[in-house]
Short mmCIF file of C-alpha atoms and ligand atoms in Angstrom, two decimals:
data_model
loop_
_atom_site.label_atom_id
_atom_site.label_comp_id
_atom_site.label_asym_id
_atom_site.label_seq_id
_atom_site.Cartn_x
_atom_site.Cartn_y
_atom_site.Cartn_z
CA UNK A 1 -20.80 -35.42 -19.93
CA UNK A 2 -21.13 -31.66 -20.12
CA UNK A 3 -20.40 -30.03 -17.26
CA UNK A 4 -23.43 -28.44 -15.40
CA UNK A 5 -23.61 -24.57 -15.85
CA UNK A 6 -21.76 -22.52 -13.58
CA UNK A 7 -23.21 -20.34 -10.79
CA UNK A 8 -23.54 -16.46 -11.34
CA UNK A 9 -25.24 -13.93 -9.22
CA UNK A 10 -28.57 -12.84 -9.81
CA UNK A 11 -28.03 -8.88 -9.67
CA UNK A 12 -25.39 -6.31 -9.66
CA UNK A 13 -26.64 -5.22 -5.97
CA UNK A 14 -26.20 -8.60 -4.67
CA UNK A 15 -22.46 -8.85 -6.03
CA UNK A 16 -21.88 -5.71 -4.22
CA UNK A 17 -23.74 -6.67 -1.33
CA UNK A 18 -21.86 -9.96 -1.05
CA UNK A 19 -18.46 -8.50 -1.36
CA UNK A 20 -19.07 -5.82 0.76
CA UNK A 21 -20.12 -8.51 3.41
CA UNK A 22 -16.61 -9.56 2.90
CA UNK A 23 -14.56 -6.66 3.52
CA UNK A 24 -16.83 -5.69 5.92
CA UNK A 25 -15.91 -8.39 8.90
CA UNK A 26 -13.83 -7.80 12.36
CA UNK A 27 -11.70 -5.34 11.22
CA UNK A 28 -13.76 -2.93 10.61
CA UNK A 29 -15.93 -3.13 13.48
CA UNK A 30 -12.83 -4.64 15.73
CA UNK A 31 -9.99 -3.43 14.81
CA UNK A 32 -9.88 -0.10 12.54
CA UNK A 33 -11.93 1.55 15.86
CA UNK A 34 -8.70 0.96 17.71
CA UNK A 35 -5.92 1.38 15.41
CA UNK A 36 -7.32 5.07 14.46
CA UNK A 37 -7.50 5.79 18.09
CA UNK A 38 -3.96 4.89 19.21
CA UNK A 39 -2.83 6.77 15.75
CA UNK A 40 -4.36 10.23 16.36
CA UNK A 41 -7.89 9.50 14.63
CA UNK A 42 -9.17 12.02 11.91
CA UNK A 43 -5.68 12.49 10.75
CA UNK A 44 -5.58 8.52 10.47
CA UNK A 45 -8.74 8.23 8.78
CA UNK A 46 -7.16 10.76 6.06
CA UNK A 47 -3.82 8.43 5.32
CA UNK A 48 -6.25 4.93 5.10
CA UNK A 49 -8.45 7.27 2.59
CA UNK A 50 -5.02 7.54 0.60
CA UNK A 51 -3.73 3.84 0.95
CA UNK A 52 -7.35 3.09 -0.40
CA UNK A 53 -6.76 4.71 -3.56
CA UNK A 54 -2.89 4.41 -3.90
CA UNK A 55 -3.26 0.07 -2.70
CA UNK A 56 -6.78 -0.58 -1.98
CA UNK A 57 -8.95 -0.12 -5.13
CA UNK A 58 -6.57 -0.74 -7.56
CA UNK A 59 -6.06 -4.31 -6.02
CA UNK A 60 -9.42 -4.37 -5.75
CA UNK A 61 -10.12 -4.04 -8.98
CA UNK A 62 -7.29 -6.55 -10.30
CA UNK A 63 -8.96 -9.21 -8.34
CA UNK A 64 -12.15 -8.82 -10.10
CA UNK A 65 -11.09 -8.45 -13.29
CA UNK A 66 -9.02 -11.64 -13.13
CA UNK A 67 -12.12 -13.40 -11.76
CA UNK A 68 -14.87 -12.30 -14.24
CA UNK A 69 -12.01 -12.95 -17.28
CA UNK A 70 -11.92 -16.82 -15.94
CA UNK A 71 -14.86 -17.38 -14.86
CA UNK A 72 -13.63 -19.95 -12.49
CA UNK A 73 -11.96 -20.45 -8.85
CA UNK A 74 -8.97 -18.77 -7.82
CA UNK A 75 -6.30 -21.09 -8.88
CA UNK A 76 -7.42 -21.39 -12.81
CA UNK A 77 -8.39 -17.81 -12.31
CA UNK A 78 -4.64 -16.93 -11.33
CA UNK A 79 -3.54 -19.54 -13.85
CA UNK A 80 -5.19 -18.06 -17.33
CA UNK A 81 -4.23 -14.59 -16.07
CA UNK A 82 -0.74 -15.35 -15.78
CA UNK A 83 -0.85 -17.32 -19.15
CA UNK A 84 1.14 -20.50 -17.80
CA UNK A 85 0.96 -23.41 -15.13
CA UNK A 86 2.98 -21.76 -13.13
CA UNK A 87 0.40 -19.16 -11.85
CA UNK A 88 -1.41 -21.58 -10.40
CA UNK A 89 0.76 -21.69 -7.51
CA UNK A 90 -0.03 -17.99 -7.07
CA UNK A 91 -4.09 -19.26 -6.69
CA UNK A 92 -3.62 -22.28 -4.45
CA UNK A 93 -0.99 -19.97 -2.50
CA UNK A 94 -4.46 -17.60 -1.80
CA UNK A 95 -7.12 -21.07 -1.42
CA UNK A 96 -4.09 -22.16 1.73
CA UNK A 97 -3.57 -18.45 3.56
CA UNK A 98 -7.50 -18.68 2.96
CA UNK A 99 -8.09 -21.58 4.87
CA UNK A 100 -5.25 -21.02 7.62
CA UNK A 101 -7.16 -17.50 7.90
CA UNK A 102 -10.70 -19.00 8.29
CA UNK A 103 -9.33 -21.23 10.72
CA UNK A 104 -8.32 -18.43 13.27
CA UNK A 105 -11.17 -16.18 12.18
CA UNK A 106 -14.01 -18.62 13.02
CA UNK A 107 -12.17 -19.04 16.12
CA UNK A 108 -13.06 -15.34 17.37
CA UNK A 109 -16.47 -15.69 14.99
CA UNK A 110 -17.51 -18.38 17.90
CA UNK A 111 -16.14 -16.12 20.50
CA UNK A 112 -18.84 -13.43 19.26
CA UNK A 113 -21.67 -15.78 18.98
CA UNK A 114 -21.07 -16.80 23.07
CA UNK A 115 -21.00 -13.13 23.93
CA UNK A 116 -24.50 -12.95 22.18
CA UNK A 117 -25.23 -15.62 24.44
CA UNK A 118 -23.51 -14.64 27.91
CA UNK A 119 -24.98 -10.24 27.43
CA UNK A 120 -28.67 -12.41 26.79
CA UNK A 121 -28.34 -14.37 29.72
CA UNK A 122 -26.85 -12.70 32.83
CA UNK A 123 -22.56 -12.66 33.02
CA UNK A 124 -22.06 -10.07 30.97
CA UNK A 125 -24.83 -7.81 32.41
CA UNK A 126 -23.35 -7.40 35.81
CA UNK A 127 -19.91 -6.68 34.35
CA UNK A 128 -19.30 -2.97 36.20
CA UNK A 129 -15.44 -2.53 35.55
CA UNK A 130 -13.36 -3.21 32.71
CA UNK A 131 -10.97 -6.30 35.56
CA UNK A 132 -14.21 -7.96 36.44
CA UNK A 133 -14.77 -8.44 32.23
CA UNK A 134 -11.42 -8.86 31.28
CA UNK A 135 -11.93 -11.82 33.83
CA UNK A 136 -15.01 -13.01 32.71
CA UNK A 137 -13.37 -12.92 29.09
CA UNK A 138 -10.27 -15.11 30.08
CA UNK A 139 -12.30 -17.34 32.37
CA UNK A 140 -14.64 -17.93 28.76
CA UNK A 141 -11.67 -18.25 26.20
CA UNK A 142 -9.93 -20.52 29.25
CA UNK A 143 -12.66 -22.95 28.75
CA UNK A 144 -11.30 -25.51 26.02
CA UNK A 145 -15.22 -27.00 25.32
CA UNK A 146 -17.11 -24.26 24.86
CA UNK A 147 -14.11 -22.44 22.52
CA UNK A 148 -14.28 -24.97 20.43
CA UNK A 149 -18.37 -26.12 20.51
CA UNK A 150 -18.66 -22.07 19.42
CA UNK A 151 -15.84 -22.25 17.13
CA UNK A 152 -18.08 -25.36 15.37
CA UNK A 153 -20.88 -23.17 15.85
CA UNK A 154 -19.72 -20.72 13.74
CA UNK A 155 -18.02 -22.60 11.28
CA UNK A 156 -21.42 -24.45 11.28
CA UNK A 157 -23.17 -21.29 10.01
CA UNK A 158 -20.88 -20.20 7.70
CA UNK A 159 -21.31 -23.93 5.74
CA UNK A 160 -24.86 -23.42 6.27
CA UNK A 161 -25.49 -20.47 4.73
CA UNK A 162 -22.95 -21.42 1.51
CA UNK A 163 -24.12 -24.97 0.68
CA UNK A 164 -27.24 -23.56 -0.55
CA UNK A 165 -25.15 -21.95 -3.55
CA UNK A 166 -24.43 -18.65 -4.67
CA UNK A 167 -27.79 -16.70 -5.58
CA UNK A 168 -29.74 -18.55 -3.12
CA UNK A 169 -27.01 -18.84 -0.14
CA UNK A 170 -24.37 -16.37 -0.26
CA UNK A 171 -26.60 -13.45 -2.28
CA UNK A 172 -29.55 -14.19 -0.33
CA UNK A 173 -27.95 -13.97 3.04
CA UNK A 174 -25.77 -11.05 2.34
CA UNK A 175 -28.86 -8.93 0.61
CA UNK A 176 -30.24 -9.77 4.41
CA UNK A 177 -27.29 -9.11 7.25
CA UNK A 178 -25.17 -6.28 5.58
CA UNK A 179 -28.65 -4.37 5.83
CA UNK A 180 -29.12 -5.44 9.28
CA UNK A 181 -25.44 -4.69 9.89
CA UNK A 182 -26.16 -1.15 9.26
CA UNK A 183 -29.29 -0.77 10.90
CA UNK A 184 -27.80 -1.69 14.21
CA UNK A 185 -24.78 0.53 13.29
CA UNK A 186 -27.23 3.56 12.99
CA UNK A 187 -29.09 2.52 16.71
CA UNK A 188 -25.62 2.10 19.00
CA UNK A 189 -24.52 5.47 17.13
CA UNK A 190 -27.38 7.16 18.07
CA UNK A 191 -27.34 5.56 21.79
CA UNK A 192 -23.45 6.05 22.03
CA UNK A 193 -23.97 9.70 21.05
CA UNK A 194 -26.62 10.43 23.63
CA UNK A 195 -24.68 9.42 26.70
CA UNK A 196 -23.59 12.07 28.88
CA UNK A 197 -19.92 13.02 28.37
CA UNK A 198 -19.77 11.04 24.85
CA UNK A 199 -18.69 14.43 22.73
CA UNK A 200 -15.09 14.56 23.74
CA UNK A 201 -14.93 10.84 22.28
CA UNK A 202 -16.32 12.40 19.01
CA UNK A 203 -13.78 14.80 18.94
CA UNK A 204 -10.96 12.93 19.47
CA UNK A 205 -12.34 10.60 16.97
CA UNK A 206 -13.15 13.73 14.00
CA UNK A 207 -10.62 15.81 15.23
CA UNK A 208 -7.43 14.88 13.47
CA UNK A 209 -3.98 15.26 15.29
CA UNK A 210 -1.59 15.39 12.90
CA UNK A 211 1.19 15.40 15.88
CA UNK A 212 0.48 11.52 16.21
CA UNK A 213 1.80 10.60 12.71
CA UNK A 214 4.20 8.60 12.37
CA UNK A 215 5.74 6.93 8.86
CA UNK A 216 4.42 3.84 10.32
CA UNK A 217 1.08 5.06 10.87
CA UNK A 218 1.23 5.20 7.09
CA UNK A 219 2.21 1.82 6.81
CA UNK A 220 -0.75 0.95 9.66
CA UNK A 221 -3.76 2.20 7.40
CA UNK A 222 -2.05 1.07 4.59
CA UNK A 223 -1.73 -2.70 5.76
CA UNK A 224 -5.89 -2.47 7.69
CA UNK A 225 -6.72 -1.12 4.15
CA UNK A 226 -5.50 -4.42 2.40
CA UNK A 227 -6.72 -6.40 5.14
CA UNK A 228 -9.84 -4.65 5.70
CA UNK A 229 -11.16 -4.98 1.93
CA UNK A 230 -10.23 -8.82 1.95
CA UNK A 231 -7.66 -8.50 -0.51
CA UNK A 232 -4.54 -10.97 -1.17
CA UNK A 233 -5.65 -14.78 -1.25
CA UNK A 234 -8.29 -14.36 -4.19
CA UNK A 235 -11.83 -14.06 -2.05
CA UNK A 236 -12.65 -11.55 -4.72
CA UNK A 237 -11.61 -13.13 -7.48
CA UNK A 238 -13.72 -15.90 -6.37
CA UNK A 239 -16.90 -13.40 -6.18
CA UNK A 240 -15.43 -11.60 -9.45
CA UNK A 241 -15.65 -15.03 -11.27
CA UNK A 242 -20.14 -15.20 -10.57
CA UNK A 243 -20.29 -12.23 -12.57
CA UNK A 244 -21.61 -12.61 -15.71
CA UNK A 245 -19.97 -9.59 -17.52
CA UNK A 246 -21.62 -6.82 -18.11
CA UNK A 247 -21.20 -5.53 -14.53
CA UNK A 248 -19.20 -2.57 -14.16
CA UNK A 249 -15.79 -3.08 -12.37
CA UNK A 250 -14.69 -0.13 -11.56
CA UNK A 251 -18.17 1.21 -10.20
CA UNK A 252 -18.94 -1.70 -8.62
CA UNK A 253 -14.87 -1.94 -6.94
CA UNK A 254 -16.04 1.79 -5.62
CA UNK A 255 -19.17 1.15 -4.36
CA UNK A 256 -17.38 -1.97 -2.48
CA UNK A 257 -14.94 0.13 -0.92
CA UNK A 258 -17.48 3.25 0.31
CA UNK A 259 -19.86 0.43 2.49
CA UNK A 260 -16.46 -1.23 3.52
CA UNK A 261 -15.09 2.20 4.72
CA UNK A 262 -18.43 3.86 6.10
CA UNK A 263 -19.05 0.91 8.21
CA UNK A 264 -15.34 1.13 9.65
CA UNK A 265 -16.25 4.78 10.25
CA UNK A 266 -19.42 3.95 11.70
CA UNK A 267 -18.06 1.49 14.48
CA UNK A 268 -15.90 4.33 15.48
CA UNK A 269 -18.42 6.61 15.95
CA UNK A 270 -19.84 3.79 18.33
CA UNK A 271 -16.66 2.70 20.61
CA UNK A 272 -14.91 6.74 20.66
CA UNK A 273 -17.92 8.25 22.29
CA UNK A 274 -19.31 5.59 24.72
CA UNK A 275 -16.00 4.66 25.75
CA UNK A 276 -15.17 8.57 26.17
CA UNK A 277 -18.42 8.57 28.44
CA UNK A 278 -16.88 6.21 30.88
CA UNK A 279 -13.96 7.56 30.90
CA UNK A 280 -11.94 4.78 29.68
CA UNK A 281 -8.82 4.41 27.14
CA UNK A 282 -9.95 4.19 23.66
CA UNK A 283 -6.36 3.72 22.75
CA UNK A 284 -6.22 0.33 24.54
CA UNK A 285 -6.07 -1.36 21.91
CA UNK A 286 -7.58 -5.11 21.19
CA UNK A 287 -9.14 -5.57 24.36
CA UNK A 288 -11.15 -2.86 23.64
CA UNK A 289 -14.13 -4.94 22.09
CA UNK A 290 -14.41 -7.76 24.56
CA UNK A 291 -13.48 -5.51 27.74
CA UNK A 292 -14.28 -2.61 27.34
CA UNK A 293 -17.78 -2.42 25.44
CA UNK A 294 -19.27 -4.85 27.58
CA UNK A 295 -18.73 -2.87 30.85
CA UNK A 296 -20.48 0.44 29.37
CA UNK A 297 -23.42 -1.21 28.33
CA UNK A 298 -23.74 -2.67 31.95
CA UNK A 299 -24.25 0.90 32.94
CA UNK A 300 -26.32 2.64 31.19
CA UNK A 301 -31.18 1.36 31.02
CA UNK A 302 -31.28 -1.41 28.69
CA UNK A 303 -27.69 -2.34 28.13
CA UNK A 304 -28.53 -5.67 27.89
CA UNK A 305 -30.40 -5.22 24.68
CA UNK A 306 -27.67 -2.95 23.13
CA UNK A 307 -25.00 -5.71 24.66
CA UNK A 308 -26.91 -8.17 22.59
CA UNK A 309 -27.12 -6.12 19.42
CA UNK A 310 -23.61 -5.37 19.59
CA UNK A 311 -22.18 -8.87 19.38
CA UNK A 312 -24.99 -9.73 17.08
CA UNK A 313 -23.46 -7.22 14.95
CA UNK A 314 -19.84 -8.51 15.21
CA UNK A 315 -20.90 -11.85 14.51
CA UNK A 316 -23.24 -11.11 11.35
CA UNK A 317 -19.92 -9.24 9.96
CA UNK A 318 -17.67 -12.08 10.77
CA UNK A 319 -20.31 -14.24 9.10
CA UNK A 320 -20.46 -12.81 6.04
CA UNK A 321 -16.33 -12.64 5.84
CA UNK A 322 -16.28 -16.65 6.52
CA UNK A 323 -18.50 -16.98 4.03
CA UNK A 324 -16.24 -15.38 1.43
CA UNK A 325 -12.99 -17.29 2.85
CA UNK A 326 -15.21 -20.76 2.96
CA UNK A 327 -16.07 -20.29 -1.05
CA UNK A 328 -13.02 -19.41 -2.09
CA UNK A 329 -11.74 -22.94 -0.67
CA UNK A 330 -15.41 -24.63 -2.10
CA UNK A 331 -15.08 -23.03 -5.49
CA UNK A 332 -11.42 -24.77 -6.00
CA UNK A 333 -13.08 -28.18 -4.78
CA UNK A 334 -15.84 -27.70 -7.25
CA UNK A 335 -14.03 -26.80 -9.83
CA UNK A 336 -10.86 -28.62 -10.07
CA UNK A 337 -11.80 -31.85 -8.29
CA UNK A 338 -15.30 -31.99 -9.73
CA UNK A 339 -16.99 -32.37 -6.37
CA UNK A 340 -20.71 -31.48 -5.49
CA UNK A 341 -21.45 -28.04 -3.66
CA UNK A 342 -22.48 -30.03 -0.07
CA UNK A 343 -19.54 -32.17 -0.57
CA UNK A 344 -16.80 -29.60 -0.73
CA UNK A 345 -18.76 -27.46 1.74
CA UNK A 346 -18.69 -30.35 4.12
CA UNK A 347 -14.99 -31.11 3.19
CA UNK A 348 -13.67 -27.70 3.91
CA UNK A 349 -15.49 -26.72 6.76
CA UNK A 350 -13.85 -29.80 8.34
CA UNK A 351 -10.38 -29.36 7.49
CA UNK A 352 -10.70 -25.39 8.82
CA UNK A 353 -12.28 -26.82 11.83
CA UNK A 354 -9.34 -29.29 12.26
CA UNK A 355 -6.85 -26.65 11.39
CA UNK A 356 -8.59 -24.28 13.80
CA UNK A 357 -8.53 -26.37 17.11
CA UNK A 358 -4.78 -25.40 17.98
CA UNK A 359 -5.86 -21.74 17.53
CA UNK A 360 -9.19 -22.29 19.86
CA UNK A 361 -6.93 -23.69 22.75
CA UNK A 362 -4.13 -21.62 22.25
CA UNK A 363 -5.78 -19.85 25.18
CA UNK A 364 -6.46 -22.63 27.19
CA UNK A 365 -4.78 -26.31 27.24
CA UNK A 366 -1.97 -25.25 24.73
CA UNK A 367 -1.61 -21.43 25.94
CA UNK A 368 2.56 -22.57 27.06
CA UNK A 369 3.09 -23.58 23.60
CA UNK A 370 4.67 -21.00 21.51
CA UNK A 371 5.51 -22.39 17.81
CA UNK A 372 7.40 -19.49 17.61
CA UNK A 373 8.96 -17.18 20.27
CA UNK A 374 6.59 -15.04 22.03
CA UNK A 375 3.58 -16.39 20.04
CA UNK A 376 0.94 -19.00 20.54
CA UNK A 377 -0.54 -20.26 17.71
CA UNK A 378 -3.37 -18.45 17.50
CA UNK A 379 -0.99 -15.19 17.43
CA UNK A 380 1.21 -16.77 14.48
CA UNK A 381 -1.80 -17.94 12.61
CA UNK A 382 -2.54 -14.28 12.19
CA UNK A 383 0.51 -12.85 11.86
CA UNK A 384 1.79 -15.19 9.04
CA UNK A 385 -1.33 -14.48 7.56
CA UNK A 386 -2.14 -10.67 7.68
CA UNK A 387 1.42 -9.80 7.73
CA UNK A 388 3.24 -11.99 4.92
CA UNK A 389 0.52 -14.32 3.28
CA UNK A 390 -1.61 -11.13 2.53
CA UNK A 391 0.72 -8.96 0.87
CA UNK A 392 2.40 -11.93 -1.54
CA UNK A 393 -0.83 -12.00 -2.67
CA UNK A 394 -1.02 -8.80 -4.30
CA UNK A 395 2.46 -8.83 -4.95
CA UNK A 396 1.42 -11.81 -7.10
CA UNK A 397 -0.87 -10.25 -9.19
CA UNK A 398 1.69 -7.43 -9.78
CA UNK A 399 4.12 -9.59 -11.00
CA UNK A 400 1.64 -11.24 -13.85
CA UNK A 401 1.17 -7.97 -14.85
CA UNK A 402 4.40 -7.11 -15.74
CA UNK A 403 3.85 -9.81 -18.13
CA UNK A 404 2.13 -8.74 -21.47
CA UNK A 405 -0.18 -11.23 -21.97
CA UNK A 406 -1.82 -10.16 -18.07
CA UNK A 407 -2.06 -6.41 -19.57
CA UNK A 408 -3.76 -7.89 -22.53
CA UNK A 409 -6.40 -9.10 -20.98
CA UNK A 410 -6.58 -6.87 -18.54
CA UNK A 411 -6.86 -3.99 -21.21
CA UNK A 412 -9.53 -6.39 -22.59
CA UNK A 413 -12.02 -6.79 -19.58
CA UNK A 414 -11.35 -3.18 -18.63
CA UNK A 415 -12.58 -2.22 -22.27
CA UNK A 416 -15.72 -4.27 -22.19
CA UNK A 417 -16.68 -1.32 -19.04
CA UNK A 418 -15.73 1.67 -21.31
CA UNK A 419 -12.89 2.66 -19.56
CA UNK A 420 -10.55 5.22 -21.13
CA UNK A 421 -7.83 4.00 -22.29
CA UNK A 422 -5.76 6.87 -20.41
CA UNK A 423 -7.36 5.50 -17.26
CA UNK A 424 -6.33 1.96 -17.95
CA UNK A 425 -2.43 3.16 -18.51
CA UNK A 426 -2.81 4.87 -15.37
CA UNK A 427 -3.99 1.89 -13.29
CA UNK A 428 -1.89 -0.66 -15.15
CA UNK A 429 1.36 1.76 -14.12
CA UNK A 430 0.39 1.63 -10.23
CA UNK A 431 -0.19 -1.88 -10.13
CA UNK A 432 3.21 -1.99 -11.84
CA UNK A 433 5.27 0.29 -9.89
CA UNK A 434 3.51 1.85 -6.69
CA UNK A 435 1.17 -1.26 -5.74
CA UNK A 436 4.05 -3.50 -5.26
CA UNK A 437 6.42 -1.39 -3.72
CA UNK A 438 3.78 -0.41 -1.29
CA UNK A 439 3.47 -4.45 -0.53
CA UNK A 440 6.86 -4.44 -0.23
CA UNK A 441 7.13 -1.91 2.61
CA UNK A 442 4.18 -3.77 4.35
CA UNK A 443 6.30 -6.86 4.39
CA UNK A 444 9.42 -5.14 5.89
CA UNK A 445 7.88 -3.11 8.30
CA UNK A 446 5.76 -6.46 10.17
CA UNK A 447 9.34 -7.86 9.99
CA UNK A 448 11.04 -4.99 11.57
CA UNK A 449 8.36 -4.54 14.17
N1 LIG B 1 -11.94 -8.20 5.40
C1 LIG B 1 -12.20 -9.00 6.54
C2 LIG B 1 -12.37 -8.09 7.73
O1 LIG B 1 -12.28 -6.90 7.63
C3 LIG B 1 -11.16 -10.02 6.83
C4 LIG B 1 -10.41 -10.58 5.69
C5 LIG B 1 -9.14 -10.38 5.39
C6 LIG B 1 -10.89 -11.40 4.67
N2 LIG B 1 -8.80 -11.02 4.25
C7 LIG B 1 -9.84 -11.65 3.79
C8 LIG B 1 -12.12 -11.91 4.44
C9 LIG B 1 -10.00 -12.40 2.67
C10 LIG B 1 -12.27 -12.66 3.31
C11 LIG B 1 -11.23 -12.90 2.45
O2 LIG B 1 -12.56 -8.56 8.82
#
C-alpha cells in the first residue's frame, strides 16, 4: 500500500505564522515581563538580544534544517541527521520532555481560560488589592474540579484545533490568533500607556541599568531565549519537516525570532507601565500575572473588558504553543506507528491529560507532596524540563554535528537557500563550539541555583 502523501503547509507566511505561535506562548507574555524587570530592564533586553544571536537563531535554524532534510517527525528527523539508530534516542528524548512539558503547560493554559471566565463574570472585577486576588487565585487553583475540568478544557482545544491537520488546523488557526494576539497587544499598550503615573514604568522598562547585571543575568536571558523560541525537544523540527523546500531558512528562522521577541517586548510595555501606575512591584516576580494585573484593571472604566482581553490573550498564546508541543507527539504517532491523525490526536491528548493531573492538584489535594525536596510536582515538572530536558536538546544536535555526515547535509540544505559558504562555516563553528558550551553553562547554573 503506498503510503498517503504527507502534509506540508500551504504558504511560507503560514509556516512563519505557525512557528511564531509557538515561541510566542507564556513566556513571553508571562514570564520575560518579569524576569527583565527584576534584572534591570533595557540593559536585560540588550544581553537576551545577544543570547538570540550567539544560542537562539542558530538553534533555531538547526532545528529546521534537520526537519525540512527528513521530512518526517522528530525522532526519524533526529535519526537521518545523525546518520545511525542511535539518534533516535536524541528525537524520542524531545517527543517525552514534549509531552511532560504539555502536561504542566495546559495545566496553567486552563488556568487562563477560567480567568477569561471569572474577569467576564464578576470575582475578578471587584478584586481592589493585590491580598484580596492573590486569595481569589489560591482559593481557584485550591479547587481540585475545576483545575482539572479547565486543564481538559484546554487540552480539549489544543486537540481540536490539530486534528483537523496541518494547512487546515494548525495554519489556519495560527494565520487567525497570532494576528489577534497582536491586535490586543497594541489596545492594552495603548490603555496601559494612558494611565496616569504609567511613564516611570516605561522608563524603568527602556531605561537600561547596567548596575543590575549580574553574570547570571546573562545566563537568565540566555536560558528565556531557548525557552522562549521553543527550542530543545524538536517542536520545530516538527514544523521544519511541512516545508516543502524551497522556503528560505534562514529568513524565515529571522522573521520567527523578530514576532517572538516584539511580542515579549510588547507585553512589557503592558505590565511596566500599568503596574507603575498603581504603584506596585513590577519586580515581583511570577505572581505578577495572576495578582497583580487583575487588581489594576479593577480600577480603572471598563477594566472588565481589558481584564477579559488580557487573559484572552494569554490563553490564545498558550494555545498556539500546545499546539506545537501536541504535534510534535502526533507527528511521531503518525509516522512511526502508522496511526490516523484523530487517532493519535485522541491518544496523546489523553496521555498529557493523565500525565498532567498530578501537576493540576499539586496545588490542591497533593500540594504536601514534594517528589523532590522543596518541590511539588508541578514545580519539578518544569524545572526538569526548562532547566535540563531543554538544553540536552540542543546539546544533542551539537553533538551530531560534530559528526561529518550532520555537516554534510547540513551544508546541503543550507545550499539549496544560497547561503555563502563563508556563512555556513561560520554557523557550523558556533553550533560546534559556542552553542554547546553556552548549553552547558545553562545546565550548571539551574544546578547551582
Ligand atoms: N515557547 C513557549 C513559550 O514561550 C514555550 C515552549 C518552550 C515551547 N519549549 C517549547 C513550546 C517547545 C513548544 C515547543 O511559552
Amino acid at each position: 500500500m503506498a503510503e498517503p502523501q504527507r502534509e506540508s503547509w500551504g504558504s511560507r507566511l503560514g509556516f512563519i505564522l505557525a512557528a511564531a505561535g509557538s515561541a510566542i506562548g507564556l513566556g513571553n507574555i508571562w514570564k520575560f515581563p518579569y524576569v527583565a524587570g527584576q534584572n534591570g530592564g533595557a540593559a536585560f533586553v540588550l544581553i537576551y538580544l545577544a543570547g538570540i544571536a550567539l544560542l537562539g537563531l542558530p538553534i533555531l535554524i538547526g532545528e529546521i534544517i534537520i526537519g525540512r532534510h527528513a521530512k518526517a517527525n522528530a525522532v526519524r528527523s533526529y535519526r537521518m541527521f545523525g546518520g545511525s539508530p542511535r539518534w533516535r534516542a536524541a528525537g524520542i528524548w524531545g517527543v517525552a520532555g514534549g509531552i511532560l512539558l504539555l502536561s504542566y503547560y495546559c495545566v496553567v493554559g486552563g488556568w487562563t481560560l477560567g480567568y477569561i471566565i471569572k474577569s467576564a463574570s464578576n470575582p475578578l472585577g471587584s478584586t481592589s488589592t493585590v491580598q484580596e486576588a492573590r486569595e481569589l487565585f489560591s482559593l481557584f487553583t485550591g479547587n481540585p474540579v475545576e483545575v482539572v475540568v479547565y486543564h481538559a478544557a484546554f487540552l480539549s482545544l489544543t486537540a481540536a484545533s490539530i486534528i483537523t491537520g496541518i494547512q487546515n488546523g494548525i495554519e489556519k488557526w495560527n494565520k487567525f490568533l497570532l494576528p489577534l494576539l497582536f491586535v490586543i497587544l497594541v489596545i492594552l499598550i495603548i490603555r496601559s500607556n494612558t494611565l496616569e503615573g504609567s511613564s516611570r514604568g516605561l522608563a524603568y522598562y527602556l531605561v537600561p541599568d547596567f548596575s543590575r547585571i549580574r553574570v547570571t543575568t546573562f545566563i537568565e536571558a540566555f536560558g528565556q531565549c531557548f525557552f522562549s523560541l521553543s527550542l530543545g525537544l524538536g517542536a520545530m523540527v516538527t514544523y521544519g519537516s511541512y516545508l516543502r523546500g524551497d522556503e528560505h531558512i534562514v529568513r524565515s528562522s529571522a522573521m520567527i525570532v523578530f514576532l517572538d521577541t516584539l511580542a515579549a517586548f510588547m507585553a512589557g510595555l503592558v505590565i511596566f507601565p500599568a503596574a507603575y501606575a498603581f504603584s506596585m512591584d513590577p519586580g515581583q516576580g511570577p505572581g505578577l500575572t495572576f495578582h497583580v494585573i487583575p487588581v489594576i484593571f479593577s480600577r480603572i472604566p471598563l477594566g472588565q473588558l481589558f481584564s477579559v482581553l488580557f487573559f484572552i490573550l494569554l490563553a490564545v498564546a498558550a494555545l498556539t504553543s500546545a499546539m506545537s508541543l501536541l504535534e510534535l507527539a502526533v507527528a511521531f504517532c503518525i509516522d512511526e506507528l502508522h496511526w490516523a491523525r484523530p487517532k493519535s490526536v485522541v491518544a496523546m491528548s489523553l496521555l498529557v491529560f493523565i500525565v498532567g493531573l498530578p501537576s493540576a492538584l499539586s496545588f490542591n489535594l497533593i500540594a504536601g507532596w514534594k517528589p523532590f525536596p522543596g518541590m511539588t510536582f508541578f514545580s519539578l515538572a518544569d524545572t526538569l524540563t526548562s532547566s535540563i530536558v531543554l538544553p540536552f536538546g540542543g546539546i544533542w544536535i551539537c553533538l551530531a554535528l560534530l559528526k561529518s555526515h550532520a555537516a554534510g547535509i547540513a551544508r546541503e540544505e543550507l545550499s539549496k537557500d544560497k547561503i555563502p559558504p563563508i556563512w555556513i562555516s561560520l554557523w557550523i563553528f558556533m553550533m560546534r563550539g559556542i552553542v554547546p558550551v553556552i548549553l552547558l553553562l545553562l545546565i550548571l547554573y539551574s544546578f547551582l541555583r
